[in-house]
Tab-separated table of C-alpha atoms in Angstrom:
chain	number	residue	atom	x	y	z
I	1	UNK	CA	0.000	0.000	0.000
I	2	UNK	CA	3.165	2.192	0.585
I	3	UNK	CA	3.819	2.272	-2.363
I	4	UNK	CA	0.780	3.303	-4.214
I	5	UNK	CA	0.707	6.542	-1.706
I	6	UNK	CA	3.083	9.105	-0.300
I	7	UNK	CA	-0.095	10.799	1.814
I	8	UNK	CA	0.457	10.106	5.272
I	9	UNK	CA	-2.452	12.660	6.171
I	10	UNK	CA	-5.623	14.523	5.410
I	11	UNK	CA	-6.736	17.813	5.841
I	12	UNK	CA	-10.900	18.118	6.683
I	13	UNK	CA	-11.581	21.535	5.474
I	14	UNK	CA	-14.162	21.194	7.587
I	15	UNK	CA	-18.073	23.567	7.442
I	16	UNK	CA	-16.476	27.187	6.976
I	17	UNK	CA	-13.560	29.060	7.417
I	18	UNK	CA	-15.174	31.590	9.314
I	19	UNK	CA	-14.013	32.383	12.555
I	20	UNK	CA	-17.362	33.065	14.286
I	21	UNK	CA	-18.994	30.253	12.673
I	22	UNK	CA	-16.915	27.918	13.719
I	23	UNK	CA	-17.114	29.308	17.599
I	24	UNK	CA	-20.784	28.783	16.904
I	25	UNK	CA	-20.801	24.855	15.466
I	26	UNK	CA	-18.013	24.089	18.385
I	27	UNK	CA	-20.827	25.296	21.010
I	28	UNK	CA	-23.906	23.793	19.374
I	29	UNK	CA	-22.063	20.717	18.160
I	30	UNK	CA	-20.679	20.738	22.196
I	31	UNK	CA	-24.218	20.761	23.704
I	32	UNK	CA	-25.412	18.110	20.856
I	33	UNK	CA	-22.835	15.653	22.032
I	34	UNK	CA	-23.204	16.345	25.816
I	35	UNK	CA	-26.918	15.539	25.313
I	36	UNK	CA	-26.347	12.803	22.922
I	37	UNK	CA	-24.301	10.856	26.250
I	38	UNK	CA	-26.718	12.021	28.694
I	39	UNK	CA	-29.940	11.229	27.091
I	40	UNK	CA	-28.614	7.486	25.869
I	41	UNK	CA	-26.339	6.465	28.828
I	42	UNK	CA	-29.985	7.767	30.841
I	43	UNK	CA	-32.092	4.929	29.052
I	44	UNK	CA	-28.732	2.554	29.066
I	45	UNK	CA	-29.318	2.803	32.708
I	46	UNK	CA	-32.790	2.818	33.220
I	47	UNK	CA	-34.118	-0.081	30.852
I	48	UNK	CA	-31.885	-2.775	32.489
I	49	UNK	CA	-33.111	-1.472	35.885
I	50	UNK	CA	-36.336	-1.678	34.931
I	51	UNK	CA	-39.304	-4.196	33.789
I	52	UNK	CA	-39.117	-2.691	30.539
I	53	UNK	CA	-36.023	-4.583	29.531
I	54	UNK	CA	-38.105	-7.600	29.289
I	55	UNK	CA	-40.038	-6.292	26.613
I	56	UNK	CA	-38.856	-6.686	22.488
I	57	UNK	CA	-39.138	-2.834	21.955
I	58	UNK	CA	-36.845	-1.724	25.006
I	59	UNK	CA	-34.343	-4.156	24.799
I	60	UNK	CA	-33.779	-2.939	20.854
I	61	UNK	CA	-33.803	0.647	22.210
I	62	UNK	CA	-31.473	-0.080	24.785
I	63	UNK	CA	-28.984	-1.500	21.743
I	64	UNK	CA	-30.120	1.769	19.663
I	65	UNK	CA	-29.074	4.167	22.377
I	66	UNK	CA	-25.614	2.387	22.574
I	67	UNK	CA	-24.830	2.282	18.899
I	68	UNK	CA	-25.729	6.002	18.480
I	69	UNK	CA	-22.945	6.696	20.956
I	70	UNK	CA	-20.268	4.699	19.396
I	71	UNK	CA	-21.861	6.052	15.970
I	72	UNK	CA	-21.405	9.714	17.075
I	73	UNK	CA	-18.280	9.177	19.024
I	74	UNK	CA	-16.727	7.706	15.631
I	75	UNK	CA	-16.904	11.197	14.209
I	76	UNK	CA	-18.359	14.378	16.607
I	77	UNK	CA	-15.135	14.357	19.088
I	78	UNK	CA	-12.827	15.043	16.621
I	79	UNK	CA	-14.835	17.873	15.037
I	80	UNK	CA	-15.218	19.756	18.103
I	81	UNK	CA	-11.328	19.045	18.621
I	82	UNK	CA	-10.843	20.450	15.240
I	83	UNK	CA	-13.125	23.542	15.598
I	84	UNK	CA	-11.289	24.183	19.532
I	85	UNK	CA	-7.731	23.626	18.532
I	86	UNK	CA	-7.960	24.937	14.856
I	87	UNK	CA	-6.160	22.004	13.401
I	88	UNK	CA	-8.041	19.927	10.788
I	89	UNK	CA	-5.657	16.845	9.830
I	90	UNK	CA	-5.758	13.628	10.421
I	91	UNK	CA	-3.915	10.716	10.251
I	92	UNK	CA	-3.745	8.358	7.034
I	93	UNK	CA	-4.352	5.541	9.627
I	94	UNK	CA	-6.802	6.921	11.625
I	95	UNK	CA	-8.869	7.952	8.591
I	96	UNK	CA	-9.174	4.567	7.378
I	97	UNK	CA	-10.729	4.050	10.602
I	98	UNK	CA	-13.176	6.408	10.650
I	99	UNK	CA	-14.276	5.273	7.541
I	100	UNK	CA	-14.813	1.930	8.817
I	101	UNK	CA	-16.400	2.871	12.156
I	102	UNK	CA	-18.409	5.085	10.797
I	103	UNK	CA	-19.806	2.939	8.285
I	104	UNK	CA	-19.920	0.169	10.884
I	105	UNK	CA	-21.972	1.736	13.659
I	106	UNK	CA	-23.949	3.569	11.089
I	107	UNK	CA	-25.177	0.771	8.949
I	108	UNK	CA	-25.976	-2.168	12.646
I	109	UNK	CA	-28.093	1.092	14.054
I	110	UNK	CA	-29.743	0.916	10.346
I	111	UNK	CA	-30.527	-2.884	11.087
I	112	UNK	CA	-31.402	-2.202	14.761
I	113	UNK	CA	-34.206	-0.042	13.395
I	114	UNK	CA	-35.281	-2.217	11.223
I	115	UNK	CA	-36.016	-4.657	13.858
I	116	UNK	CA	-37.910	-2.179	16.139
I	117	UNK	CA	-40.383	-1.833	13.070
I	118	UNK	CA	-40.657	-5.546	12.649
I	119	UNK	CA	-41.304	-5.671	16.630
I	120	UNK	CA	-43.701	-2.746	16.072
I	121	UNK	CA	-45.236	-5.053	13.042
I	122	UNK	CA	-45.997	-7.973	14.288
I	123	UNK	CA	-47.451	-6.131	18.093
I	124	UNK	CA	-49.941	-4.690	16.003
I	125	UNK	CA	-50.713	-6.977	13.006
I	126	UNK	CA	-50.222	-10.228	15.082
I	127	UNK	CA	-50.832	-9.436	18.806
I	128	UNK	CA	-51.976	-12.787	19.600
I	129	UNK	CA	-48.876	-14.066	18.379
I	130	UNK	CA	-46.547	-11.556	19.550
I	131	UNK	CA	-44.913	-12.998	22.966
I	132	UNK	CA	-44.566	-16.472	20.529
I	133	UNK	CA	-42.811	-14.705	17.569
I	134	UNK	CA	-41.098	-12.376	19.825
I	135	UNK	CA	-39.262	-14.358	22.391
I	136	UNK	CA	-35.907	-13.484	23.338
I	137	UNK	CA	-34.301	-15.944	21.471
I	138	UNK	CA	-35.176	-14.382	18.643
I	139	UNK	CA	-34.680	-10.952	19.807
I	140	UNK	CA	-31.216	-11.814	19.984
I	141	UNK	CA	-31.207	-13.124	16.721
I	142	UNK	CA	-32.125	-9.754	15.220
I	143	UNK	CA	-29.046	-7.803	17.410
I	144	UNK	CA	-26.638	-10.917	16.453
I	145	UNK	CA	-27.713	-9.937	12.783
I	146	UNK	CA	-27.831	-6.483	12.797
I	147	UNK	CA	-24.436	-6.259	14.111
I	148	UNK	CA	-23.296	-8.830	11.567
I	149	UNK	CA	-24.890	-6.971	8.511
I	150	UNK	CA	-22.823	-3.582	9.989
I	151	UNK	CA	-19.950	-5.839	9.345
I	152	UNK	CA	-21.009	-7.246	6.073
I	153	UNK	CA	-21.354	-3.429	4.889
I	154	UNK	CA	-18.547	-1.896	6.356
I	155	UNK	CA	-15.597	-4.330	5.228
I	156	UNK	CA	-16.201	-3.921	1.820
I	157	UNK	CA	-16.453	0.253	2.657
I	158	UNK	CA	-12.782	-0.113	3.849
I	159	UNK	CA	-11.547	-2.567	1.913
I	160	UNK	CA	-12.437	0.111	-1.200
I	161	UNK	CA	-10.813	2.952	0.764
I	162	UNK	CA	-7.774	1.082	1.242
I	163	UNK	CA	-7.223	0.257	-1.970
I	164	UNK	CA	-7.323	4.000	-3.244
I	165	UNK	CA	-3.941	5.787	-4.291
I	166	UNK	CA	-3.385	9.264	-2.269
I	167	UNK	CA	-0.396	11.247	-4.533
I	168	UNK	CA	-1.512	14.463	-4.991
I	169	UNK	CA	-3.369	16.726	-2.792
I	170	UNK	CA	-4.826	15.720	0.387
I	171	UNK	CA	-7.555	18.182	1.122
I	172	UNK	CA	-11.167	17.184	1.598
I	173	UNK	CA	-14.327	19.003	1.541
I	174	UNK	CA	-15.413	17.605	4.718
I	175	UNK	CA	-15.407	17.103	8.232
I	176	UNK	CA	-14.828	13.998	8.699
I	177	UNK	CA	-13.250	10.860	6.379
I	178	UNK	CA	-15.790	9.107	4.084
I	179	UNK	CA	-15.690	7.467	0.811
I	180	UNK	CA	-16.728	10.269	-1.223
I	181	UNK	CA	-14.738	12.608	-0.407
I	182	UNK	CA	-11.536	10.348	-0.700
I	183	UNK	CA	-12.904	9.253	-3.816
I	184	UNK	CA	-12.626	12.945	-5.148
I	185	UNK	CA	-8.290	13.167	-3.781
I	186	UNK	CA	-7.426	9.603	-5.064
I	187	UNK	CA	-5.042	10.068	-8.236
I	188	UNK	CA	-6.977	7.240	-10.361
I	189	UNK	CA	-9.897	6.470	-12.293
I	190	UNK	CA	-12.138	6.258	-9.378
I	191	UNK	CA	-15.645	5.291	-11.598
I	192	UNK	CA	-15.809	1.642	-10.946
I	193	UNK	CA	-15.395	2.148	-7.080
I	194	UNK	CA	-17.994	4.876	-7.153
I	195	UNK	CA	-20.636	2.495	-8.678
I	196	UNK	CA	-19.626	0.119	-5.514
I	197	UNK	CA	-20.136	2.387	-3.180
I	198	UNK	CA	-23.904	3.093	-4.704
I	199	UNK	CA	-24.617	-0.008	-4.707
I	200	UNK	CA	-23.099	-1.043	-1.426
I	201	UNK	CA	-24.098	2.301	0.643
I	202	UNK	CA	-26.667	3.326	-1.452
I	203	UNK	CA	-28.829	0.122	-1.589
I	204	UNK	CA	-28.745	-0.321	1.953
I	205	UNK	CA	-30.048	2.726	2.879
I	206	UNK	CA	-32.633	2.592	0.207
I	207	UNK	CA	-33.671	-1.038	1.003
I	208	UNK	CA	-34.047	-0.781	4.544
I	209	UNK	CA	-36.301	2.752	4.232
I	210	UNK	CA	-38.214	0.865	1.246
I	211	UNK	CA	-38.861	-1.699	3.987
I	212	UNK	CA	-39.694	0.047	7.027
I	213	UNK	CA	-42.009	2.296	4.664
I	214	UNK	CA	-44.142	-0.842	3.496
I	215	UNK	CA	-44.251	-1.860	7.279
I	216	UNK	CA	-45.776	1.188	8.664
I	217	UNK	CA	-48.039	1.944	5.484
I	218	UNK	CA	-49.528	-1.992	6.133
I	219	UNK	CA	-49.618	-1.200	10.361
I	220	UNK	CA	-51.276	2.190	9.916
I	221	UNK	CA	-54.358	0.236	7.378
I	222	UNK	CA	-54.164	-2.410	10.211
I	223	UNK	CA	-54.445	-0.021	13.012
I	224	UNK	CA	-58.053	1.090	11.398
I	225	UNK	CA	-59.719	-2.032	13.217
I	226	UNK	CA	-58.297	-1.524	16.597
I	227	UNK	CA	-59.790	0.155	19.443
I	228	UNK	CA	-59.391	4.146	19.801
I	229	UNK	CA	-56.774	3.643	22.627
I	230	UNK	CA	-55.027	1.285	21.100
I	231	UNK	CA	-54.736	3.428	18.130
I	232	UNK	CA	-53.170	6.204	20.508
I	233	UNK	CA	-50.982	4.000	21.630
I	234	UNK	CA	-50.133	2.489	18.846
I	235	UNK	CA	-49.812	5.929	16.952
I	236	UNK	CA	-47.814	7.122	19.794
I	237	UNK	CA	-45.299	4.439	19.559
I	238	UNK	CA	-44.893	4.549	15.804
I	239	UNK	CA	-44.805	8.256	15.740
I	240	UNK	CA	-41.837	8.283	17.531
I	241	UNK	CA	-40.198	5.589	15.616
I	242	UNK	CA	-41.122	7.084	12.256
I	243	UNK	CA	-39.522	10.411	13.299
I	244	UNK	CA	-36.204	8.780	14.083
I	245	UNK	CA	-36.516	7.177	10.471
I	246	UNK	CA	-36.953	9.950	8.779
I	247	UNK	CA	-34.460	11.869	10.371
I	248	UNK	CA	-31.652	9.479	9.786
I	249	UNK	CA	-32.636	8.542	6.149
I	250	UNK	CA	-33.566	11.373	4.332
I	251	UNK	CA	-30.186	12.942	4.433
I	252	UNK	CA	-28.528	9.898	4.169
I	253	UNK	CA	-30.863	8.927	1.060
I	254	UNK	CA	-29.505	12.435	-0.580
I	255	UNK	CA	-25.919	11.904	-0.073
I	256	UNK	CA	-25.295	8.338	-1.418
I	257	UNK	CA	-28.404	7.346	-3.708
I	258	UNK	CA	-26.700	9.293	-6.351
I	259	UNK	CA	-24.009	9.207	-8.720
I	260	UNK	CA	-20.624	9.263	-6.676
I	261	UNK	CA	-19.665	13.294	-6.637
I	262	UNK	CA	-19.514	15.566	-3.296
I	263	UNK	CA	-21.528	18.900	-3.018
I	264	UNK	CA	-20.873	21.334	-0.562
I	265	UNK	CA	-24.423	20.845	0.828
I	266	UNK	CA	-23.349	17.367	1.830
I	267	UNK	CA	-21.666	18.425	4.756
I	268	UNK	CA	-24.565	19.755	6.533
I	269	UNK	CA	-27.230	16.729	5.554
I	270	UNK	CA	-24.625	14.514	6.801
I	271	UNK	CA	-24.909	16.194	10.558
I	272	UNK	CA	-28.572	15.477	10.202
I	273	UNK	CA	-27.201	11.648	10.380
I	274	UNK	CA	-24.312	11.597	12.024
I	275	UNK	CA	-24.909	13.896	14.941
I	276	UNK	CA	-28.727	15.771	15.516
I	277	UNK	CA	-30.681	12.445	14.362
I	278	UNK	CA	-28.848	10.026	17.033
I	279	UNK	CA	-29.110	13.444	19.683
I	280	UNK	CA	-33.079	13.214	19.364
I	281	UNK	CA	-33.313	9.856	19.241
I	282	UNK	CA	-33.425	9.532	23.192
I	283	UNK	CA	-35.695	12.775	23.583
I	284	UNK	CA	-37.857	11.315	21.380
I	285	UNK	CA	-38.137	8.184	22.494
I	286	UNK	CA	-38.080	9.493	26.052
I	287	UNK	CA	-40.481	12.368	25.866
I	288	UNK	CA	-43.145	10.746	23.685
I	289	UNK	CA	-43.241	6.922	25.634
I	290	UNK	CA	-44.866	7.657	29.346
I	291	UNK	CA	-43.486	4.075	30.278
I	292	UNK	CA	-40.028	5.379	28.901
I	293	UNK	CA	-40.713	8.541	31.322
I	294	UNK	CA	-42.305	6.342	34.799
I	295	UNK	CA	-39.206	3.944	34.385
I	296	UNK	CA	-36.785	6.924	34.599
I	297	UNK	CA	-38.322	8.790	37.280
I	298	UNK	CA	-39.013	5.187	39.447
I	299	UNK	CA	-35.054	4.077	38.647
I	300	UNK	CA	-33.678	7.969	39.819
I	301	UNK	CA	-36.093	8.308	42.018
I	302	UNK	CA	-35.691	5.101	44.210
I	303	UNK	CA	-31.930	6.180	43.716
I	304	UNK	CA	-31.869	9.601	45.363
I	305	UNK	CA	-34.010	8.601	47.746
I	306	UNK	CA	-32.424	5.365	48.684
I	307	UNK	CA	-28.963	7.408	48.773
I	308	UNK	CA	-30.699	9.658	51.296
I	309	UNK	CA	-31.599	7.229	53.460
I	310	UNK	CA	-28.204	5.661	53.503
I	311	UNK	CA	-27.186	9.196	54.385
């Protein structure tokens, strides 16, 4: 590989040059990350300490909240580090690996979700069935391949980017390292590679929203013969579930369902994905679920109160 590159670095341009601007994304991007650890490491804690663990739909969110912190810890550290400190390179090596565990994380918490809509499926179109067809076992046979089909998706990803020859500039029009943008500094005929990306990245993304689309088009026509609360529950559920799917895969759908180039725009539909869609995720899930809500305030609450006791 030495010998097909003499680039032992990149340098992320990053969103702007602008002084003030950056000030403002290290503050916002700051608090987005700060929230991002305290809203998921707040239902890491208080599913497992709860009853709610037990059921299909926690357990999966419980997975969800930990793969959006490895997700956004792949990438949103080293941003604010660049926007603090002012310095926007990074290692050949380390690239590589951002590429891969960004990919990685990205594409199991893809698979994750796609599970939770299957759970949410077959609670409302089979609920007689549902504690048979959604049994632990099998529960765990949707993480196991969720976090196999991550792997599946992201190999290839890095294989590609490894393969690239870096011999000219080493600037890219981004803030953090992703196929793309490599795609547009390697010093070759990068065409092929670009079609394998679509079809690898691309697909995915596309398949799984395809999917997840058909599911909650065919539970919504179900939903019309259940009972009024169970259609406010139900609704409530899938609401929040839908708005986590939407905001993760509409960006994502723009930047690579499409011929491989870069646009300036993609830098800010990728933080849509890669840092404010895995920061709502908990405050969704958290402000719209009441049991989400009583199982927080019982696990804190028995907490402080127990501590003040001991005290």
């Amino acid at each position: 590989m030495e010998s097909q590159r003499n680039v032992s670095e990149f340098i992320l341009l990053g969103l702007s040059y602008d002084k003030n601007i950056q000030i403002f994304c290290f503050v916002l991007f700051l608090f987005c990350y700060i929230s991002l650890l305290v809203g998921n490491v707040l239902i890491l804690v208080s599913i497992p300490s709860s009853t709610l663990f037990h059921q299909p739909m926690y357990y999966f969110l419980s997975h969800l909240a930990s793969l959006d912190i490895y997700y956004t810890s792949s990438i949103t550290p080293k941003l604010i580090g660049d926007l603090l400190l002012g310095t926007k390179s990074i290692s050949y090596g380390n690239c590589m690996l951002q590429v891969f565990t960004m990919h990685f994380f990205g594409s199991t918490e893809i698979f994750i979700l796609a599970a939770m809509a299957f759970d949410s499926y077959v609670a409302i179109c089979k609920p007689l069935h549902y504690m048979i067809i959604m049994n632990r076992t099998r529960c765990n046979l949707l993480v196991l391949a969720a976090w196999v089909g991550g792997a599946v998706h992201s190999f290839p990803q890095l294989f590609m980017a490894i393969q690239l020859p870096f011999c000219g500039p080493n600037e890219t029009d981004h803030y953090f390292c992703d196929i793309f943008p490599l795609l547009k500094v390697a010093c070759t005929d990068t065409h092929i590679t670009g079609v394998l990306v679509l079809v690898n990245s691309g697909m995915v993304v596309l398949a799984t929203f395809v999917l997840l689309f058909g599911s909650y088009v065919v539970m919504l026509f179900t939903l019309r013969n259940h009972s009024a609360k169970e259609r406010r529950k139900a609704l409530s559920t899938c609401g929040s579930h839908i708005t986590v799917v939407v905001l993760f895969f509409a960006p994502a759908i723009f930047v690579y369902l499409r011929p491989p180039t870069t646009f300036p725009e993609d830098k800010v539909f990728a933080l849509f994905y890669t840092i404010f869609a895995p920061m709502f995720n908990p405050l969704i899930y958290i402000l719209r679920n009441t049991e989400m809500k009583n199982a927080i305030r019982k696990v804190w609450c028995q907490g402080y109160f127990q501590k003040k006791l001991t005290i």
